Tab-separated table of C-alpha atoms in Angstrom:
chain	number	residue	atom	x	y	z
U	1	UNK	CA	5.094	-8.383	-3.464
U	2	UNK	CA	6.192	-6.902	-6.741
U	3	UNK	CA	3.637	-4.994	-8.778
U	4	UNK	CA	3.097	-6.204	-12.324
U	5	UNK	CA	1.802	-3.828	-14.987
U	6	UNK	CA	0.625	-5.351	-18.231
U	7	UNK	CA	-0.452	-4.127	-21.601
U	8	UNK	CA	1.740	-1.084	-22.189
U	9	UNK	CA	1.656	-1.674	-25.875
U	10	UNK	CA	1.380	-0.221	-29.321
U	11	UNK	CA	1.356	-1.948	-32.668
U	12	UNK	CA	4.971	-3.051	-32.255
U	13	UNK	CA	5.398	-3.717	-28.549
U	14	UNK	CA	3.757	-5.560	-25.692
U	15	UNK	CA	5.800	-5.896	-22.531
U	16	UNK	CA	5.581	-6.234	-18.787
U	17	UNK	CA	7.109	-3.920	-16.227
U	18	UNK	CA	7.680	-5.516	-12.827
U	19	UNK	CA	8.099	-2.968	-10.052
U	20	UNK	CA	9.655	-3.483	-6.660
U	21	UNK	CA	7.946	-1.658	-3.766
U	22	UNK	CA	8.654	2.063	-3.627
U	23	UNK	CA	11.305	3.314	-1.223
U	24	UNK	CA	10.704	6.799	0.191
U	25	UNK	CA	13.834	8.939	-0.027
U	26	UNK	CA	14.677	12.039	1.996
U	27	UNK	CA	17.601	14.504	1.950
U	28	UNK	CA	20.759	12.751	3.138
U	29	UNK	CA	21.796	15.460	5.585
U	30	UNK	CA	20.793	18.773	7.079
U	31	UNK	CA	19.080	21.087	4.671
U	32	UNK	CA	20.431	24.670	4.552
U	33	UNK	CA	19.710	26.713	7.689
U	34	UNK	CA	17.411	23.981	8.915
U	35	UNK	CA	14.913	24.822	6.166
U	36	UNK	CA	11.515	26.496	6.501
U	37	UNK	CA	8.348	24.781	7.689
U	38	UNK	CA	6.589	26.220	4.630
U	39	UNK	CA	8.214	26.847	1.266
U	40	UNK	CA	6.844	29.810	-0.709
U	41	UNK	CA	5.572	29.349	-4.266
U	42	UNK	CA	5.314	32.419	-6.473
U	43	UNK	CA	2.264	33.429	-8.481
U	44	UNK	CA	4.025	32.102	-11.589
U	45	UNK	CA	4.099	28.674	-9.916
U	46	UNK	CA	0.397	28.732	-9.039
U	47	UNK	CA	-0.750	28.410	-12.663
U	48	UNK	CA	1.123	25.187	-13.435
U	49	UNK	CA	-0.411	22.540	-11.200
U	50	UNK	CA	0.295	19.686	-13.605
U	51	UNK	CA	2.710	16.768	-13.467
U	52	UNK	CA	5.409	16.526	-16.105
U	53	UNK	CA	6.319	12.918	-16.921
U	54	UNK	CA	9.584	12.417	-18.776
U	55	UNK	CA	11.758	9.470	-19.786
U	56	UNK	CA	15.544	9.284	-20.273
U	57	UNK	CA	17.010	6.196	-21.964
U	58	UNK	CA	20.564	4.971	-21.289
U	59	UNK	CA	21.645	1.969	-23.388
U	60	UNK	CA	24.122	-0.588	-22.116
U	61	UNK	CA	27.676	0.073	-23.255
U	62	UNK	CA	31.182	-1.133	-22.619
U	63	UNK	CA	32.027	2.153	-20.900
U	64	UNK	CA	30.592	1.182	-17.518
U	65	UNK	CA	28.408	-1.631	-16.229
U	66	UNK	CA	24.809	-0.618	-15.550
U	67	UNK	CA	24.407	-3.316	-12.895
U	68	UNK	CA	24.474	-0.766	-10.055
U	69	UNK	CA	22.690	2.044	-11.899
U	70	UNK	CA	19.646	2.070	-9.607
U	71	UNK	CA	21.826	2.122	-6.475
U	72	UNK	CA	23.968	4.986	-7.829
U	73	UNK	CA	20.875	6.993	-8.793
U	74	UNK	CA	19.191	6.356	-5.448
U	75	UNK	CA	22.111	7.370	-3.220
U	76	UNK	CA	22.981	10.418	-5.329
U	77	UNK	CA	19.325	11.520	-5.341
U	78	UNK	CA	19.310	11.488	-1.537
U	79	UNK	CA	22.387	13.721	-1.598
U	80	UNK	CA	21.063	16.187	-4.173
U	81	UNK	CA	17.799	16.531	-2.239
U	82	UNK	CA	19.788	18.381	0.428
U	83	UNK	CA	20.066	21.219	-2.105
U	84	UNK	CA	16.624	20.730	-3.677
U	85	UNK	CA	14.837	20.057	-0.397
U	86	UNK	CA	11.373	21.355	-1.439
U	87	UNK	CA	10.811	18.023	-3.234
U	88	UNK	CA	10.678	16.398	0.220
U	89	UNK	CA	7.368	18.150	0.999
U	90	UNK	CA	3.771	18.123	-0.166
U	91	UNK	CA	1.381	20.825	-1.364
U	92	UNK	CA	-0.579	22.808	1.161
U	93	UNK	CA	-2.591	26.030	1.130
U	94	UNK	CA	-1.656	29.209	2.991
U	95	UNK	CA	-4.005	31.590	4.752
U	96	UNK	CA	-4.471	33.512	1.510
U	97	UNK	CA	-5.660	30.426	-0.391
U	98	UNK	CA	-2.499	29.974	-2.446
U	99	UNK	CA	-0.415	26.843	-2.860
U	100	UNK	CA	2.708	26.418	-0.738
U	101	UNK	CA	4.911	23.422	-0.006
U	102	UNK	CA	4.523	22.029	3.498
U	103	UNK	CA	7.903	20.684	4.527
U	104	UNK	CA	6.366	17.635	6.183
U	105	UNK	CA	8.921	15.031	5.115
U	106	UNK	CA	6.569	13.272	2.707
U	107	UNK	CA	9.616	12.263	0.711
U	108	UNK	CA	10.375	11.177	-2.842
U	109	UNK	CA	9.191	7.693	-3.901
U	110	UNK	CA	11.932	5.758	-5.700
U	111	UNK	CA	11.112	2.549	-7.557
U	112	UNK	CA	13.308	-0.087	-9.164
U	113	UNK	CA	11.707	-2.021	-12.010
U	114	UNK	CA	12.484	-4.568	-14.705
U	115	UNK	CA	11.091	-4.621	-18.242
U	116	UNK	CA	10.616	-7.879	-20.108
U	117	UNK	CA	12.026	-6.578	-23.378
U	118	UNK	CA	15.074	-5.014	-24.985
U	119	UNK	CA	15.362	-1.239	-24.784
U	120	UNK	CA	15.449	-0.836	-28.560
U	121	UNK	CA	11.945	-2.307	-28.690
U	122	UNK	CA	10.639	0.864	-27.050
U	123	UNK	CA	10.977	2.709	-30.337
U	124	UNK	CA	10.886	6.504	-30.374
U	125	UNK	CA	10.020	7.878	-26.926
U	126	UNK	CA	9.484	11.402	-28.261
U	127	UNK	CA	5.900	10.367	-29.066
U	128	UNK	CA	3.884	10.758	-25.843
U	129	UNK	CA	1.869	7.568	-25.508
U	130	UNK	CA	0.778	6.836	-21.921
U	131	UNK	CA	-0.455	3.364	-22.870
U	132	UNK	CA	3.006	2.481	-24.200
U	133	UNK	CA	5.303	4.430	-21.902
U	134	UNK	CA	3.269	4.761	-18.718
U	135	UNK	CA	4.844	1.647	-17.223
U	136	UNK	CA	8.168	3.499	-17.049
U	137	UNK	CA	6.758	6.206	-14.744
U	138	UNK	CA	5.695	5.663	-11.131
U	139	UNK	CA	2.628	7.619	-10.019
U	140	UNK	CA	1.249	6.348	-6.715
U	141	UNK	CA	-2.503	6.676	-6.154
U	142	UNK	CA	-3.527	9.906	-4.432
U	143	UNK	CA	-6.935	11.352	-3.636
U	144	UNK	CA	-5.823	14.958	-4.126
U	145	UNK	CA	-2.850	17.092	-5.080
U	146	UNK	CA	-2.118	17.452	-1.353
U	147	UNK	CA	-1.210	13.749	-1.190
U	148	UNK	CA	0.637	13.628	-4.510
U	149	UNK	CA	4.462	13.482	-4.314
U	150	UNK	CA	6.164	16.471	-5.903
U	151	UNK	CA	8.745	14.150	-7.460
U	152	UNK	CA	8.826	10.423	-8.150
U	153	UNK	CA	11.586	8.392	-9.784
U	154	UNK	CA	11.532	4.981	-11.434
U	155	UNK	CA	14.621	3.213	-12.771
U	156	UNK	CA	13.684	0.444	-15.192
U	157	UNK	CA	16.291	-2.059	-16.296
U	158	UNK	CA	15.891	-3.782	-19.668
U	159	UNK	CA	16.977	-7.272	-20.676
U	160	UNK	CA	19.811	-5.803	-22.762
U	161	UNK	CA	21.299	-4.088	-19.685
U	162	UNK	CA	20.171	-0.592	-20.618
U	163	UNK	CA	17.988	1.378	-18.251
U	164	UNK	CA	15.371	4.098	-18.411
U	165	UNK	CA	14.966	6.848	-15.852
U	166	UNK	CA	11.299	7.801	-15.551
U	167	UNK	CA	10.524	11.025	-13.691
U	168	UNK	CA	7.220	12.570	-12.625
U	169	UNK	CA	7.703	16.142	-11.354
U	170	UNK	CA	5.247	18.839	-10.393
U	171	UNK	CA	5.498	21.746	-12.826
U	172	UNK	CA	4.721	24.087	-9.913
U	173	UNK	CA	8.141	23.203	-8.511
U	174	UNK	CA	10.158	23.679	-11.700
U	175	UNK	CA	9.895	24.835	-15.289
U	176	UNK	CA	11.923	23.228	-18.060
U	177	UNK	CA	15.176	25.071	-17.367
U	178	UNK	CA	14.997	24.429	-13.613
U	179	UNK	CA	14.228	20.762	-14.279
U	180	UNK	CA	17.321	20.427	-16.450
U	181	UNK	CA	19.454	22.181	-13.835
U	182	UNK	CA	18.132	19.765	-11.196
U	183	UNK	CA	18.953	16.782	-13.422
U	184	UNK	CA	22.438	18.091	-14.138
U	185	UNK	CA	23.078	18.674	-10.417
U	186	UNK	CA	21.888	15.158	-9.620
U	187	UNK	CA	24.124	13.779	-12.370
U	188	UNK	CA	27.161	15.674	-11.061
U	189	UNK	CA	26.733	14.128	-7.622
U	190	UNK	CA	26.235	10.693	-9.215
U	191	UNK	CA	29.637	11.178	-10.885
U	192	UNK	CA	31.263	12.272	-7.619
U	193	UNK	CA	31.501	15.960	-8.533
U	194	UNK	CA	30.492	19.086	-6.595
U	195	UNK	CA	27.549	21.111	-7.860
U	196	UNK	CA	28.639	23.537	-10.564
U	197	UNK	CA	25.398	25.527	-10.168
U	198	UNK	CA	23.781	25.391	-6.714
U	199	UNK	CA	20.081	26.271	-6.874
U	200	UNK	CA	18.762	29.682	-5.844
U	201	UNK	CA	15.646	28.708	-3.886
U	202	UNK	CA	14.233	32.019	-2.654
U	203	UNK	CA	11.144	32.586	-4.806
U	204	UNK	CA	10.030	35.570	-2.738
U	205	UNK	CA	11.831	37.766	-5.285
U	206	UNK	CA	8.758	37.127	-7.435
U	207	UNK	CA	6.245	38.247	-4.827
U	208	UNK	CA	3.524	40.616	-5.960
U	209	UNK	CA	4.022	44.319	-5.446
U	210	UNK	CA	2.453	46.198	-2.545
U	211	UNK	CA	-0.075	47.284	-3.505
U	212	UNK	CA	-0.565	45.110	-6.613
U	213	UNK	CA	-0.594	47.155	-9.826
U	214	UNK	CA	-2.176	45.672	-12.958
U	215	UNK	CA	-0.745	47.815	-15.765
U	216	UNK	CA	-1.781	45.758	-18.812
U	217	UNK	CA	-4.701	43.663	-20.021
U	218	UNK	CA	-4.057	39.955	-19.506
U	219	UNK	CA	-5.922	38.029	-22.203
U	220	UNK	CA	-3.983	34.881	-21.287
U	221	UNK	CA	-6.446	34.493	-18.405
U	222	UNK	CA	-9.555	35.188	-20.499
U	223	UNK	CA	-12.145	32.450	-20.944
U	224	UNK	CA	-13.247	32.089	-24.567
U	225	UNK	CA	-15.989	29.558	-23.776
U	226	UNK	CA	-18.735	32.173	-23.895
U	227	UNK	CA	-17.516	33.454	-27.283
U	228	UNK	CA	-17.526	30.083	-29.045
U	229	UNK	CA	-20.450	29.370	-31.360
U	230	UNK	CA	-20.479	25.710	-30.334
U	231	UNK	CA	-19.604	24.012	-27.081
U	232	UNK	CA	-15.911	23.223	-26.700
U	233	UNK	CA	-16.166	19.492	-27.411
U	234	UNK	CA	-12.383	19.145	-27.790
U	235	UNK	CA	-12.144	18.459	-24.048
U	236	UNK	CA	-14.064	15.188	-24.371
U	237	UNK	CA	-13.163	13.728	-27.795
U	238	UNK	CA	-10.588	10.875	-27.776
U	239	UNK	CA	-7.246	11.985	-29.210
U	240	UNK	CA	-4.485	10.306	-31.140
U	241	UNK	CA	-0.940	11.628	-30.862
U	242	UNK	CA	1.578	11.977	-33.647
U	243	UNK	CA	5.023	13.456	-34.056
U	244	UNK	CA	6.318	15.452	-37.011
U	245	UNK	CA	10.015	15.959	-37.710
U	246	UNK	CA	11.309	19.159	-39.291
U	247	UNK	CA	14.883	18.780	-40.500
U	248	UNK	CA	17.078	21.725	-41.479
U	249	UNK	CA	15.828	21.763	-45.095
U	250	UNK	CA	12.180	21.654	-44.078
U	251	UNK	CA	12.691	24.399	-41.484
U	252	UNK	CA	14.298	26.567	-44.173
U	253	UNK	CA	11.322	26.012	-46.466
U	254	UNK	CA	8.944	26.792	-43.611
U	255	UNK	CA	10.683	30.057	-42.739
U	256	UNK	CA	10.503	31.083	-46.393
U	257	UNK	CA	6.768	30.295	-46.426
U	258	UNK	CA	6.345	32.315	-43.234
U	259	UNK	CA	8.114	35.381	-44.623
U	260	UNK	CA	5.929	38.142	-46.013
U	261	UNK	CA	6.893	39.645	-49.382
U	262	UNK	CA	9.989	41.755	-49.036
U	263	UNK	CA	10.306	41.052	-45.307
U	264	UNK	CA	13.772	40.631	-43.873
U	265	UNK	CA	15.105	38.850	-41.918
U	266	UNK	CA	12.990	35.667	-41.954
U	267	UNK	CA	11.305	34.674	-38.684
U	268	UNK	CA	12.907	32.357	-36.173
U	269	UNK	CA	12.232	28.638	-36.428
U	270	UNK	CA	10.152	28.876	-33.251
U	271	UNK	CA	7.899	31.647	-34.584
U	272	UNK	CA	7.452	29.895	-37.936
U	273	UNK	CA	6.687	26.504	-36.362
U	274	UNK	CA	4.331	28.002	-33.798
U	275	UNK	CA	2.436	29.892	-36.488
U	276	UNK	CA	2.234	26.776	-38.652
U	277	UNK	CA	0.859	24.604	-35.831
U	278	UNK	CA	-1.629	27.208	-34.564
U	279	UNK	CA	-3.003	27.860	-38.051
U	280	UNK	CA	-3.093	24.208	-39.191
U	281	UNK	CA	-4.663	22.955	-35.941
U	282	UNK	CA	-7.372	25.624	-36.108
U	283	UNK	CA	-8.170	24.627	-39.674
U	284	UNK	CA	-8.064	20.878	-38.963
U	285	UNK	CA	-10.499	21.284	-36.057
U	286	UNK	CA	-12.852	23.157	-38.419
U	287	UNK	CA	-13.188	26.026	-35.982
U	288	UNK	CA	-16.023	28.319	-37.134
U	289	UNK	CA	-14.666	31.442	-38.850
U	290	UNK	CA	-16.210	33.861	-36.359
U	291	UNK	CA	-14.918	32.027	-33.301
U	292	UNK	CA	-11.835	33.368	-31.552
U	293	UNK	CA	-8.872	31.053	-31.203
U	294	UNK	CA	-6.214	31.550	-28.563
U	295	UNK	CA	-2.546	30.649	-28.564
U	296	UNK	CA	-0.465	30.563	-25.388
U	297	UNK	CA	3.267	30.003	-25.676
U	298	UNK	CA	5.871	29.882	-22.959
U	299	UNK	CA	8.451	32.677	-22.775
U	300	UNK	CA	11.406	32.547	-20.397
U	301	UNK	CA	11.175	35.699	-18.314
U	302	UNK	CA	14.453	35.270	-16.421
U	303	UNK	CA	16.409	37.832	-18.418
U	304	UNK	CA	13.386	39.996	-19.230
U	305	UNK	CA	12.926	40.936	-15.602
U	306	UNK	CA	14.809	43.902	-14.190
U	307	UNK	CA	16.934	42.869	-12.423
U	308	UNK	CA	17.115	39.430	-14.059
U	309	UNK	CA	16.418	36.396	-11.926
U	310	UNK	CA	19.597	35.086	-10.275
U	311	UNK	CA	21.610	32.401	-12.026
U	312	UNK	CA	20.384	29.017	-10.876
U	313	UNK	CA	16.923	30.326	-9.940
U	314	UNK	CA	14.862	27.248	-9.098
U	315	UNK	CA	11.185	27.562	-9.909
U	316	UNK	CA	9.044	28.870	-12.735
U	317	UNK	CA	10.575	31.757	-14.610
U	318	UNK	CA	8.276	31.354	-17.580
U	319	UNK	CA	5.211	33.383	-18.469
U	320	UNK	CA	2.659	32.759	-21.206
U	321	UNK	CA	2.518	35.140	-24.136
U	322	UNK	CA	-0.971	35.275	-25.587
U	323	UNK	CA	-2.396	35.684	-29.090
U	324	UNK	CA	-6.116	35.800	-29.868
U	325	UNK	CA	-7.392	35.894	-33.447
U	326	UNK	CA	-10.680	35.069	-35.211
U	327	UNK	CA	-10.323	31.599	-36.707
U	328	UNK	CA	-11.350	32.780	-40.177
U	329	UNK	CA	-8.721	35.515	-40.226
U	330	UNK	CA	-6.053	33.108	-38.983
U	331	UNK	CA	-6.595	30.427	-41.617
U	332	UNK	CA	-7.491	32.657	-44.587
U	333	UNK	CA	-4.546	35.015	-44.295
U	334	UNK	CA	-1.023	33.774	-45.088
U	335	UNK	CA	1.218	32.124	-42.528
U	336	UNK	CA	3.213	35.358	-42.235
U	337	UNK	CA	0.152	36.992	-40.634
U	338	UNK	CA	0.118	34.427	-37.806
U	339	UNK	CA	3.879	34.811	-37.369
U	340	UNK	CA	3.602	38.594	-37.011
U	341	UNK	CA	0.966	38.160	-34.271
U	342	UNK	CA	3.294	35.745	-32.457
U	343	UNK	CA	6.324	38.010	-32.780
U	344	UNK	CA	4.332	40.943	-31.439
U	345	UNK	CA	3.112	38.944	-28.427
U	346	UNK	CA	6.671	37.815	-27.642
U	347	UNK	CA	7.958	41.409	-27.726
U	348	UNK	CA	5.278	42.421	-25.231
U	349	UNK	CA	6.758	40.173	-22.537
U	350	UNK	CA	8.742	42.717	-20.500
U	351	UNK	CA	9.595	43.315	-16.868
U	352	UNK	CA	6.489	45.472	-16.468
U	353	UNK	CA	4.135	42.990	-18.142
U	354	UNK	CA	5.487	40.083	-16.049
U	355	UNK	CA	5.102	42.077	-12.816
U	356	UNK	CA	1.605	43.034	-13.949
U	357	UNK	CA	0.707	39.358	-14.528
U	358	UNK	CA	2.005	38.449	-11.059
U	359	UNK	CA	-0.147	41.213	-9.569
U	360	UNK	CA	-3.163	40.225	-11.675
U	361	UNK	CA	-3.110	36.757	-10.144
U	362	UNK	CA	-2.680	38.228	-6.672
U	363	UNK	CA	-5.904	40.194	-7.113
U	364	UNK	CA	-7.991	37.668	-9.048
U	365	UNK	CA	-6.587	34.158	-8.409
U	366	UNK	CA	-7.386	33.616	-12.090
U	367	UNK	CA	-5.848	30.763	-14.031
U	368	UNK	CA	-5.568	30.631	-17.816
U	369	UNK	CA	-8.672	29.137	-19.394
U	370	UNK	CA	-7.975	26.634	-22.165
U	371	UNK	CA	-11.286	26.728	-24.041
U	372	UNK	CA	-10.519	27.305	-27.737
U	373	UNK	CA	-6.806	27.357	-26.913
U	374	UNK	CA	-3.539	25.846	-28.132
U	375	UNK	CA	-0.676	25.818	-25.608
U	376	UNK	CA	2.746	25.457	-27.217
U	377	UNK	CA	6.023	25.051	-25.397
U	378	UNK	CA	9.543	24.311	-26.639
U	379	UNK	CA	12.136	22.020	-25.068
U	380	UNK	CA	14.448	22.268	-28.054
U	381	UNK	CA	17.251	24.176	-26.306
U	382	UNK	CA	16.966	22.902	-22.741
U	383	UNK	CA	19.432	20.019	-23.036
U	384	UNK	CA	17.462	17.243	-21.304
U	385	UNK	CA	19.402	14.598	-23.191
U	386	UNK	CA	22.824	15.882	-22.107
U	387	UNK	CA	22.337	14.580	-18.555
U	388	UNK	CA	25.211	12.176	-17.762
U	389	UNK	CA	24.923	10.104	-14.568
U	390	UNK	CA	28.086	8.209	-15.441
U	391	UNK	CA	26.820	6.292	-18.465
U	392	UNK	CA	27.065	9.092	-21.004
U	393	UNK	CA	24.284	11.293	-22.289
U	394	UNK	CA	20.802	9.888	-22.731
U	395	UNK	CA	20.357	8.217	-26.105
U	396	UNK	CA	16.831	9.588	-26.275
U	397	UNK	CA	14.389	11.472	-24.091
U	398	UNK	CA	10.739	12.369	-24.322
U	399	UNK	CA	7.464	12.971	-22.502
U	400	UNK	CA	5.500	9.914	-21.383
U	401	UNK	CA	2.386	12.014	-21.884
U	402	UNK	CA	1.410	15.617	-22.509
U	403	UNK	CA	0.229	17.463	-19.377
U	404	UNK	CA	-3.062	18.608	-20.926
U	405	UNK	CA	-4.931	17.880	-24.150
U	406	UNK	CA	-4.345	21.393	-25.479
U	407	UNK	CA	-0.530	21.186	-25.388
U	408	UNK	CA	1.770	20.861	-28.390
U	409	UNK	CA	5.442	20.340	-27.688
U	410	UNK	CA	8.618	21.090	-29.655
U	411	UNK	CA	11.473	18.674	-28.921
U	412	UNK	CA	14.987	18.147	-30.242
U	413	UNK	CA	15.288	15.146	-32.546
U	414	UNK	CA	16.502	12.001	-30.765
U	415	UNK	CA	19.439	9.770	-31.716
U	416	UNK	CA	21.710	12.605	-32.743
U	417	UNK	CA	19.407	14.207	-35.267
U	418	UNK	CA	19.579	17.966	-35.771
U	419	UNK	CA	15.923	18.574	-36.496
U	420	UNK	CA	12.958	19.662	-34.401
U	421	UNK	CA	10.139	17.286	-33.507
U	422	UNK	CA	6.633	18.595	-32.905
U	423	UNK	CA	4.142	16.399	-31.034
U	424	UNK	CA	0.449	17.004	-30.400
U	425	UNK	CA	-2.847	15.231	-29.974
U	426	UNK	CA	-5.951	15.668	-32.156
U	427	UNK	CA	-9.157	13.750	-32.867
U	428	UNK	CA	-8.558	11.160	-35.601
U	429	UNK	CA	-10.521	13.055	-38.266
U	430	UNK	CA	-8.662	16.310	-37.555
U	431	UNK	CA	-5.282	14.565	-37.408
U	432	UNK	CA	-5.658	13.295	-40.977
U	433	UNK	CA	-6.187	16.827	-42.279
U	434	UNK	CA	-3.417	18.199	-40.049
U	435	UNK	CA	-0.976	15.655	-41.472
U	436	UNK	CA	-1.714	16.836	-44.989
U	437	UNK	CA	-0.881	20.403	-43.983
U	438	UNK	CA	2.494	19.273	-42.651
U	439	UNK	CA	3.527	18.223	-46.159
U	440	UNK	CA	5.361	21.038	-47.908
């Protein structure tokens, strides 16, 4: 019996997605060296127990019929799972209380679906709207993370012949770069090619030191809840999500605004955008002046470690740089002040600080608290859209939803645009003020 999901709608779209029953896929062959019974997850993986839900849209074209797209994606996924075999397992806990992957053959659910609309009616998928896009992602019911698949795939065919690939992947298994490398490997096999970059799966190179040595303070793990003058109501207020596009001209204006008098060179686009969002969001939420506000932003540690992580490292190579500033100071001082704090935090991510963070978790099992916090991450240079399964690159990609309420995301502009898109969620009253601050 096919499953019918109704009501994935916004003001311009109301459509049905009809799903066929899920098929559970497994690696199509022996995994290397038989594979371990338990797959190790590093301390950098332990902090990211969220599911990333992303969508990749492939319009119909004269280049190649999409009639067999689901079959091609299914058979090639089974083949690529031989190399990325941890997706075949499920979470477990080791004797030390940390997450591992139990290689129990739980498998990867794969669903074929049909949408009762044309693909162009989807609109811009860079705006994360679960009510509109959730029908393109398959998430089977699970009572706990130990029953939740580490990867699910849905291929949805539209009336026009185009199809959307919807993917739900555990962030503990892969950060953005590893996710893209997995997609590119899958796409190579779908096109009949050998892997150009086989994954490096041994995460034990990120084990804590013996004995653990915490060399630095780690404010990224600090809980601000006790320092806030009011309860952190942000966690319960309904949010609306909006996207803001910054083209080349607007980014140039922003970098000029973010440059202190006489300072040279201007900040990077990332530092300027991050400072803008942190400052404007704090102001829009009317955070009391004396309250601290925290910013966490993802930094790729692969080449900051000594030695660097191996090429093709599969896992989480990111760490969170942390900035904490009184809200009043942040919003009253110029944007360049916020940018300098961000630049300083980024410079502090070194081999020693990353090793110290790994050891800090080993000793404390602490996870970053998100009270009074903005989490910002950038997908602008990852190349999600370049994935070609045989039907060309994706016309557009985006997140079906943000992993937590505190996240803001930087994305490349869809449909060939050269700008940067920023998406976030805020209460309606705060969003109106935030929008005004995006006009410059």
